[in-house]
Coordinates of C-alpha atoms in Angstrom, one line a residue:
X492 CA 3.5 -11.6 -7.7
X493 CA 1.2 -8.8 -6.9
X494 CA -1.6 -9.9 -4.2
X495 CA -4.7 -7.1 -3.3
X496 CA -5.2 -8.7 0.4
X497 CA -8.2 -5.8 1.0
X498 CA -9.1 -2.5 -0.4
X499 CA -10.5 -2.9 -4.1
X500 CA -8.7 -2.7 -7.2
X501 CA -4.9 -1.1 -7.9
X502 CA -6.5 1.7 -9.6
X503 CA -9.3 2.3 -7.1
X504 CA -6.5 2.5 -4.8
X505 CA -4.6 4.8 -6.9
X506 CA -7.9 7.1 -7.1
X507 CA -8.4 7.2 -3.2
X508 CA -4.7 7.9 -3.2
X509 CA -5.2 10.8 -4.8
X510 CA -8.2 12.4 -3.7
X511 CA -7.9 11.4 0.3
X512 CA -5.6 11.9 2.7
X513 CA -3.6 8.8 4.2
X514 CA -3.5 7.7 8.0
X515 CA -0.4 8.6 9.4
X516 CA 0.2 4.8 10.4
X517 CA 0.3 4.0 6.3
X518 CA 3.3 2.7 5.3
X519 CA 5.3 0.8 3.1
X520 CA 7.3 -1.8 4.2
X521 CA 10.4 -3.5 1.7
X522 CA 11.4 -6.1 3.9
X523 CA 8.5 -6.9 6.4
X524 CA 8.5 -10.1 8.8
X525 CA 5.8 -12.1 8.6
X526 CA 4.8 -14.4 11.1
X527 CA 4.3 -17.8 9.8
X528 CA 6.7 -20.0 7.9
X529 CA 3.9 -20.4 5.0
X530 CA 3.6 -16.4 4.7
X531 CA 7.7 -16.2 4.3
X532 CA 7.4 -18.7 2.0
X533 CA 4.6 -17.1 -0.1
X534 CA 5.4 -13.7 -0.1
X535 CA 9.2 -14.1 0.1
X536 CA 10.8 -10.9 -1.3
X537 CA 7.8 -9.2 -1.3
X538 CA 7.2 -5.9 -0.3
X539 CA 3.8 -4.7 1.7
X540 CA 1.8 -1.9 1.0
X541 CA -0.8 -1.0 4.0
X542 CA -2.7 2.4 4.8
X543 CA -5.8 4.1 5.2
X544 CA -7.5 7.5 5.2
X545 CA -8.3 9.7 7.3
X546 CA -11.3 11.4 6.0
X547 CA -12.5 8.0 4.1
X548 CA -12.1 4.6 5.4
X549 CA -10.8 2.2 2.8
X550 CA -8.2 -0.2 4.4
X551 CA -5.9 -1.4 2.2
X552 CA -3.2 -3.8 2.0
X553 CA -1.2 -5.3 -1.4
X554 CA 1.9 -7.6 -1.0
X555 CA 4.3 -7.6 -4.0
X556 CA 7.6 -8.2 -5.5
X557 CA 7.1 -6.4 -8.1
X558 CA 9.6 -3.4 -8.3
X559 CA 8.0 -0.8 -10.8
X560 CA 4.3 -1.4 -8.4
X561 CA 6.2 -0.8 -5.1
X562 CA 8.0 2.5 -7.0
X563 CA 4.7 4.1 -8.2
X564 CA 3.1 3.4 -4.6
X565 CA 6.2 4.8 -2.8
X566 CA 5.7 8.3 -5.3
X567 CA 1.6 7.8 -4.6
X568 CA 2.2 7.6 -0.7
X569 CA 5.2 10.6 -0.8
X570 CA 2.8 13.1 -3.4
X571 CA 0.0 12.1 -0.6
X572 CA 1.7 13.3 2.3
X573 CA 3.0 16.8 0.9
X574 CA -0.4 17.4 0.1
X575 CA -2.4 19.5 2.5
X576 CA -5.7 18.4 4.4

């Protein structure tokens, strides 16, 4: 299950990803808590994906359980951050 919450598509993401800097408060969480009992039930074993930019706001947040997404984000977010401004 892969859910875009805000923030356009998976590849607009990816494009933003690699021409803009991310917030420092971006992050990827594999085991978040979430705060109602329907949100643990929907996105159980889901991973969240959240982050900004800094030069170029575009909010965006993606839940998923899907192992190969979170992977390619977790390279995308780590390939971001060695990057210089």
């Amino acid at each position: 299950m892969t859910e875009i919450c805000y923030g356009g598509t998976l590849e607009n993401i990816r494009e933003k990803l690699e021409k803009y800097t991310l917030e420092d408060f971006s992050f990827i969480s594999e085991n978040p808590t979430w705060t109602t009992k329907e949100a643990m039930e929907k996105y159980k074993n889901c991973a969240s994906i959240c982050g900004n930019f800094k030069e170029y706001s575009n909010a965006f947040s993606i839940h998923t359980d899907d192992k190969v997404l979170i992977a390619e984000f977790q390279k995308l977010f780590e390939e971001n951050r060695k990057r210089k401004e």
